[in-house]
XYZ file of C-alpha atoms in Angstrom:
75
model
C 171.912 122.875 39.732
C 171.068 121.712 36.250
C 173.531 119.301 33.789
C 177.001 120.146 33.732
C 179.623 119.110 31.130
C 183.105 119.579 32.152
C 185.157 119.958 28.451
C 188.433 119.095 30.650
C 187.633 115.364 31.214
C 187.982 112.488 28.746
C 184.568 111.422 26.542
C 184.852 108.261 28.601
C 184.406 110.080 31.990
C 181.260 112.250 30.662
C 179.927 109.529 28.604
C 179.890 106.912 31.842
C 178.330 109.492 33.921
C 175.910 110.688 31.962
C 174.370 108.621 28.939
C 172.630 111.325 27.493
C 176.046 112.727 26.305
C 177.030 109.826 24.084
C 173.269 110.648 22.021
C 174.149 114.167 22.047
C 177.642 113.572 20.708
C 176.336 110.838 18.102
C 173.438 113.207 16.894
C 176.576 115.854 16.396
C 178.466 113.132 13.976
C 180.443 111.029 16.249
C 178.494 108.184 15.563
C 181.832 106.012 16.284
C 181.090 106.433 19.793
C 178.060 104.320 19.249
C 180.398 101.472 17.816
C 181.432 98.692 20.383
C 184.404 99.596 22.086
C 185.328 102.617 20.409
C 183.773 104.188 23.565
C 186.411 102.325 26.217
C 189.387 102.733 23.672
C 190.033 106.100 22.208
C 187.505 107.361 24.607
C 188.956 107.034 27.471
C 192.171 109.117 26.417
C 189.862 111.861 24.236
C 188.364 114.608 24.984
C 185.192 116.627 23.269
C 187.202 119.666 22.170
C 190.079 117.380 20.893
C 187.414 114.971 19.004
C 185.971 118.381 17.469
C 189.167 119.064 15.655
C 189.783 115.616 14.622
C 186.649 115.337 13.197
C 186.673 118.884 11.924
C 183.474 119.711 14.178
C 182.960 123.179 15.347
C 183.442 123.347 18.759
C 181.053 125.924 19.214
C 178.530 124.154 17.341
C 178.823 120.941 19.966
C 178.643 123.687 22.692
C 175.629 125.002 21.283
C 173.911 122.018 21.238
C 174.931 121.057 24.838
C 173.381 124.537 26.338
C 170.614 123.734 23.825
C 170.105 120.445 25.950
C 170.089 122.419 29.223
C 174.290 121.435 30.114
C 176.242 123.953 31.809
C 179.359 124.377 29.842
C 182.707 123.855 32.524
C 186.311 124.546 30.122
């Protein structure tokens, strides 16, 4: 079974689990997740799809690059 990214669970939960997400999510223009804390604050409440419209991010466009990365996509 390859990657899987479950959309349901907070940043904080992916992120934790798999380190690769918080590059992925950076390289997509949430480079506050690379800041010092930001990460165990408003991560740990967020989630991607939520972050998408906050930061007026396509969600499709952060799913594309997920599959891109070879992540099953869980919503």
């Amino acid at each position: 079974m390859g990657k899987l990214i479950d959309l349901r669970k907070t940043v904080y939960e992916l992120c934790t689990a798999d380190p690769e997400i918080t590059a992925i999510m950076v390289g997509l223009g949430f480079e506050q997740l690379a800041k010092p804390g930001m990460l165990q604050s408003a991560g740990r409440f967020m989630t991607i799809p939520q972050g998408a419209r906050l930061r007026k991010v396509e969600l499709d466009k952060i799913k594309d690059a997920f599959l891109a990365k070879g992540y099953e996509i869980k919503e």
